[in-house]
Short mmCIF file of C-alpha atoms and ligand atoms in Angstrom, two decimals:
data_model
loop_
_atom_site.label_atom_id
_atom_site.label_comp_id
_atom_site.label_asym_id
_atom_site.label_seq_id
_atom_site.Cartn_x
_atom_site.Cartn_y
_atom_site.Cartn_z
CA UNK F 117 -14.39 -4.27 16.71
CA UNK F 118 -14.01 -0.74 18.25
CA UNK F 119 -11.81 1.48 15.90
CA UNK F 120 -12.06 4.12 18.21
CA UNK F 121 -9.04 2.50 20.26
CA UNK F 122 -7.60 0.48 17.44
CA UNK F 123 -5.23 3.33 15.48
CA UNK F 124 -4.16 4.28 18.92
CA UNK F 125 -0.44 1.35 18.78
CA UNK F 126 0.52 3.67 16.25
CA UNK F 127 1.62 6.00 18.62
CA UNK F 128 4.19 3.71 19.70
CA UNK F 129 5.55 2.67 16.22
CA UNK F 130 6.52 6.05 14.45
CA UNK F 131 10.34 5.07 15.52
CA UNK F 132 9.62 1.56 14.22
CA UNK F 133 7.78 3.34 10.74
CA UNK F 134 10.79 5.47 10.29
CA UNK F 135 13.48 2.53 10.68
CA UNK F 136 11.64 0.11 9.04
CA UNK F 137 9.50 1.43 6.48
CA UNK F 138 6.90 -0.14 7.42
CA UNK F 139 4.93 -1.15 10.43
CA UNK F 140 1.47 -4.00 10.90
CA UNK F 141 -1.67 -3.35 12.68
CA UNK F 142 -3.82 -5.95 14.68
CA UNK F 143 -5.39 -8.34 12.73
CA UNK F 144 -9.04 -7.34 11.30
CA UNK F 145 -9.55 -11.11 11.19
CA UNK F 146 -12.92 -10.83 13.37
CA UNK F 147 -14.69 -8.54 11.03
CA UNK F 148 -17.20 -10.47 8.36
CA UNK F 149 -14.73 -10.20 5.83
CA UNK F 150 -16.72 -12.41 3.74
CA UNK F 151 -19.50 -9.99 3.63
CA UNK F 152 -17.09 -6.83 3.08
CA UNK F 153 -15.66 -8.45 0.36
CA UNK F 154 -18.94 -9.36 -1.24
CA UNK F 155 -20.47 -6.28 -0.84
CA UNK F 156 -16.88 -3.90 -2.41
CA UNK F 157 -16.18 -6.74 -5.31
CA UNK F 158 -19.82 -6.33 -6.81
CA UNK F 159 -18.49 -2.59 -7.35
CA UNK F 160 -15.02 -3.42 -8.35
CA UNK F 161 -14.26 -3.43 -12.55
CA UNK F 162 -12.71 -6.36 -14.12
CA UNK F 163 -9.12 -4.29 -13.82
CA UNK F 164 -6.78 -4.87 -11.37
CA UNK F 165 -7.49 -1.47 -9.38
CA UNK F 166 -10.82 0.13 -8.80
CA UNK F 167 -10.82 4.10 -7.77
CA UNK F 168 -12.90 4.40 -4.46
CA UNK F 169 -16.85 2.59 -4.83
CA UNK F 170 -19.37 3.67 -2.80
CA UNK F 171 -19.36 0.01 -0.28
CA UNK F 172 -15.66 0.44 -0.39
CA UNK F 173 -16.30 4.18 0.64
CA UNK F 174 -18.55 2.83 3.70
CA UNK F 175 -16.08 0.31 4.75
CA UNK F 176 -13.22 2.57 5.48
CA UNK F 177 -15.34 5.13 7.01
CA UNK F 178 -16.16 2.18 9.48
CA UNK F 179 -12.66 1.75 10.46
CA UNK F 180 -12.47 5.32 11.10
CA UNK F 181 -9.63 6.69 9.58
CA UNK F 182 -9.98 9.85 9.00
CA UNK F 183 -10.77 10.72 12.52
CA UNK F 184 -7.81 8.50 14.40
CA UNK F 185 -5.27 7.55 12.10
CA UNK F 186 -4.64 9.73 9.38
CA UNK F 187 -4.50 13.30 11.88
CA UNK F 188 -1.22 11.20 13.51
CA UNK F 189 -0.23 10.39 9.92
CA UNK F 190 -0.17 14.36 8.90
CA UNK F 191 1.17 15.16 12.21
CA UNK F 192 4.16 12.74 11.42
CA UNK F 193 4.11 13.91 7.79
CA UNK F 194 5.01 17.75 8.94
CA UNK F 195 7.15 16.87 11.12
CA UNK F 196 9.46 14.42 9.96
CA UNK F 197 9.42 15.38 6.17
CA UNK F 198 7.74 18.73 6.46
CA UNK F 199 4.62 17.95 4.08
CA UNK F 200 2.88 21.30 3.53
CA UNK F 201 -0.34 19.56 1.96
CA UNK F 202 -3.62 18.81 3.07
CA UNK F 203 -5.21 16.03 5.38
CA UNK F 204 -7.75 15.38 2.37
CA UNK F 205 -4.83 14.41 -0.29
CA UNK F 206 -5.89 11.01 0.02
CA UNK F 207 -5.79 8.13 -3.10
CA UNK F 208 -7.84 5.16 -2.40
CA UNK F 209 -8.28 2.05 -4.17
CA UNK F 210 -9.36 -1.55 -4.39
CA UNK F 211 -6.41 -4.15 -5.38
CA UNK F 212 -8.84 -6.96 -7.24
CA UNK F 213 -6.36 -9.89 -8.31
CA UNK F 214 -7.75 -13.09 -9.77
CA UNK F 215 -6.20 -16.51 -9.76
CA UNK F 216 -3.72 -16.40 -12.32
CA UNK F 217 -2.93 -12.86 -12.27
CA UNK F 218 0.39 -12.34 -13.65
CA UNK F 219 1.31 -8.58 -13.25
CA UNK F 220 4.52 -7.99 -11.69
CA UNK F 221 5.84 -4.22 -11.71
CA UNK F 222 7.73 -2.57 -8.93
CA UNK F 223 7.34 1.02 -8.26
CA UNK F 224 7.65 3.77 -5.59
CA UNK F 225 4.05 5.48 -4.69
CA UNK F 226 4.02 8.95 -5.25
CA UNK F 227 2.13 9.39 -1.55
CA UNK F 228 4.16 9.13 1.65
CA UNK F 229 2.26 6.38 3.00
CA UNK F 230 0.13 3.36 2.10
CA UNK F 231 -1.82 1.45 4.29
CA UNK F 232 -2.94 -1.78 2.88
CA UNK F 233 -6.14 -3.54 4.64
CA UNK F 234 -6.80 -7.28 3.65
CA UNK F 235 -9.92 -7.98 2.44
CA UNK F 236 -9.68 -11.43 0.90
CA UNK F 237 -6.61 -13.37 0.88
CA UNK F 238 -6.35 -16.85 -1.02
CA UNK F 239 -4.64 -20.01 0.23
CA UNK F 240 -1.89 -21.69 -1.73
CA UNK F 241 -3.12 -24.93 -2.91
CA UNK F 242 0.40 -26.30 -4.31
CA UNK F 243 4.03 -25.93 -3.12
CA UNK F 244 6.02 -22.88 -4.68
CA UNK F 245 2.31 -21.31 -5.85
CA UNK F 246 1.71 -17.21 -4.71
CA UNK F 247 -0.92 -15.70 -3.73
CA UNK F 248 -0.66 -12.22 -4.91
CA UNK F 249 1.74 -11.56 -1.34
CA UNK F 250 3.41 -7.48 -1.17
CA UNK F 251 7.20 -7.58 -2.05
CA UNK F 252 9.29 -4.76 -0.42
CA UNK F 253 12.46 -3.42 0.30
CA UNK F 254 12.25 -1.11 3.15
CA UNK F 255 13.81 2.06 3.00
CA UNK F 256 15.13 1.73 -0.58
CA UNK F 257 15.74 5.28 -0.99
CA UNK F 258 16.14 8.55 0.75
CA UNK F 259 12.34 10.84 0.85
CA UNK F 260 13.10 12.86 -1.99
CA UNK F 261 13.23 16.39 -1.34
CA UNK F 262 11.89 17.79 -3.94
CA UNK F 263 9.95 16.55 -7.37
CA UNK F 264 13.39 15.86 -9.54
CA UNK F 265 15.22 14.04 -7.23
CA UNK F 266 11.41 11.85 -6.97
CA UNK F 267 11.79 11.19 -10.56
CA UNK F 268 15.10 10.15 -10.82
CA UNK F 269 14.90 7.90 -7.95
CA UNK F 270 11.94 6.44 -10.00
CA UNK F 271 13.93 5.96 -12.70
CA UNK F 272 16.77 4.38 -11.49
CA UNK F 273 14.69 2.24 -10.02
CA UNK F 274 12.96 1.15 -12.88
CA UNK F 275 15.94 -1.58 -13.76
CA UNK F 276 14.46 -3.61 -10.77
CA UNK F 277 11.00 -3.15 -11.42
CA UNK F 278 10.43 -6.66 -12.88
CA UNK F 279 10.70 -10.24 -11.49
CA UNK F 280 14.34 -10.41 -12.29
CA UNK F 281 14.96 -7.17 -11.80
CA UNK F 282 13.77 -7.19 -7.72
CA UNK F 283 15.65 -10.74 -7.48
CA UNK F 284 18.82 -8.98 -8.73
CA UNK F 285 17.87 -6.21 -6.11
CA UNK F 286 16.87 -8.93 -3.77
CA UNK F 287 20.55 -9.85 -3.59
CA UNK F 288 21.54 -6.15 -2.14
CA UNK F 289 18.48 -5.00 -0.47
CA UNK F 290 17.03 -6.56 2.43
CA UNK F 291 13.22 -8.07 0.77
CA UNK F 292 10.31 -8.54 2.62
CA UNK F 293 7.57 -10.54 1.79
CA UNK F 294 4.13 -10.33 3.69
CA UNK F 295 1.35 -12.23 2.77
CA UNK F 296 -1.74 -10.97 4.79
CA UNK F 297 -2.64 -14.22 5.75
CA UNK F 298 -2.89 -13.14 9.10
CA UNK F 299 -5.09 -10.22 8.22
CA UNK F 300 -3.05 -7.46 9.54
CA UNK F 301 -2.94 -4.43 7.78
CA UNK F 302 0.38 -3.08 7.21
CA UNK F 303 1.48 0.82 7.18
CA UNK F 304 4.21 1.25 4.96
CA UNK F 305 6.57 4.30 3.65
CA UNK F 306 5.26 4.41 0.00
CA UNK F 307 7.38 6.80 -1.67
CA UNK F 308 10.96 5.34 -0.16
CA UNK F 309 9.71 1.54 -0.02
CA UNK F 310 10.04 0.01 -3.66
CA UNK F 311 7.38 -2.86 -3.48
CA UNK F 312 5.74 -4.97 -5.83
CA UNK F 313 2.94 -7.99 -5.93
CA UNK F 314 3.77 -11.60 -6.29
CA UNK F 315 1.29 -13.08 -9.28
CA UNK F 316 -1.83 -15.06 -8.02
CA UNK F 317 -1.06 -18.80 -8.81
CA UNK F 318 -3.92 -20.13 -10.85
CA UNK F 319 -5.31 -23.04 -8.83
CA UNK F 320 -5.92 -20.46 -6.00
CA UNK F 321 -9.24 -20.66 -4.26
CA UNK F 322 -10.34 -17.52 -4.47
CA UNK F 323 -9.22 -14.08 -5.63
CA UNK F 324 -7.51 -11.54 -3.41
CA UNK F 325 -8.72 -8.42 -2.28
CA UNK F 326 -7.17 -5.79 -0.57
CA UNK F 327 -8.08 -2.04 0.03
CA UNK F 328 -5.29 0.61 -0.41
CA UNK F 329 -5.34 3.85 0.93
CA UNK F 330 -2.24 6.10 -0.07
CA UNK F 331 -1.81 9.56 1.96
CA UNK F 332 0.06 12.67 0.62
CA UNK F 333 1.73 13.03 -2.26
CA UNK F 334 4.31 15.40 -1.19
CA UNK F 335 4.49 16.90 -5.07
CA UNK F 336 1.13 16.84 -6.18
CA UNK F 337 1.13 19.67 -9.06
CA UNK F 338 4.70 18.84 -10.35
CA UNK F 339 5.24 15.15 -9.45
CA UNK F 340 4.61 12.13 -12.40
CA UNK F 341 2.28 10.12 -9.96
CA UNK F 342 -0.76 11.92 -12.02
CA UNK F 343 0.68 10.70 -15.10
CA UNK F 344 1.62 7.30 -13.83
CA UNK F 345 -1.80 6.29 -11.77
CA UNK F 346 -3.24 6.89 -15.39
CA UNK F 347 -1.01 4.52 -17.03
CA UNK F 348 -1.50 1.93 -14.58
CA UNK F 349 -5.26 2.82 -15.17
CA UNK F 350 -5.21 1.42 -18.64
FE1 LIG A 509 2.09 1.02 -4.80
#
């Protein structure tokens, strides 16, 4: 595949980024996933998220992101919400989920964006099983202006953070589920779209695998995303 051209449909979809929340990529289906996700598990720890590996390192630097579609990204980011930061406040991990993997917390990112890029996705072997699929709500809040209004927002949000608590929010909000199946990567709002994980149903037949790379955190010195990305680190 030629990433030199592939960022490019982004152009067209700022509009659809800024209405929606969120916006998908063409499918990355064609790659040898297989081998990708052989070579980034055998770095990734036996927690949920692992902080950017070496193969995992390699792999993104293959889709070229730094050179096509995060400049458009910052360019968007000053103008529409007037991030001051730099190009290089960047938060990458790997999302390692194993059959029967239960976790189940919704939360606002503390970067503006966060593109997710499929790696592995499992197949549901029963009816009514999941298979790890992103939960969102686009556009559940307002960007917050400055670092209190961020917290707050995260803390009123917090009453909907677990499974009942997004189905009761389900009910108000409009809730989007994607599953990846097709291998698209999605681009989504991070910081205004509340999302979540579905758990991995045991009997799954394999684990699921996805690479997540979260740009600028609009409040990096005052903001609790520090604070919380060590929590969930635990
Ligand atoms: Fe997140």
């Amino acid at each position: 595949m030629n990433f030199e051209d592939y960022w490019d449909c982004i152009d067209d979809k700022f509009d659809e980024l800024l209405k929606e929340g969120y916006v998908k990529f063409p499918s990355i289906a064609n790659l040898d996933l297989s081998q990708i996700d052989k070579r980034i598990s055998s770095q990734v720890s036996n927690k949920t998220y692992t902080e950017l590996g070496v193969e995992h390192k390699k792999f993104i630097d293959q889709l070229l992101l730094d050179q096509y579609l995060v400049p458009k990204l910052l360019n968007f980011a000053k103008k529409e919400f007037g991030y001051k930061g730099l190009i290089s406040n960047q938060y990458h991990i790997a999302r390692s989920a194993l059959p029967g993997d239960q976790k189940y917390r919704a939360h606002f990112d503390s970067h503006m964006f966060t593109l997710v890029i499929p790696i592995s996705i499992p197949q549901v072997q029963e009816k009514g099983g999941t298979i790890g699929e992103l939960v969102f709500f686009p556009n559940t809040r307002g960007f917050p202006k400055n670092p209190f209004f961020d917290f707050i927002g995260k803390l009123w949000f917090k009453q909907y953070s677990s499974k009942s608590g997004m189905e009761r929010l389900s009910k108000k909000r409009n809730m989007i589920i994607n599953s990846f199946n097709d291998y698209e990567p999605l681009l989504f709002l991070g910081n205004t779209v509340f999302h979540s994980n579905q758990p991995v149903s045991s009997n799954v037949n394999s684990h699921r695998l996805t690479l997540l790379a979260h740009y600028f955190d609009p409040f990096p010195k005052y903001g609790i995303g520090s604070l919380l990305r060590k929590i969930r680190f635990r």
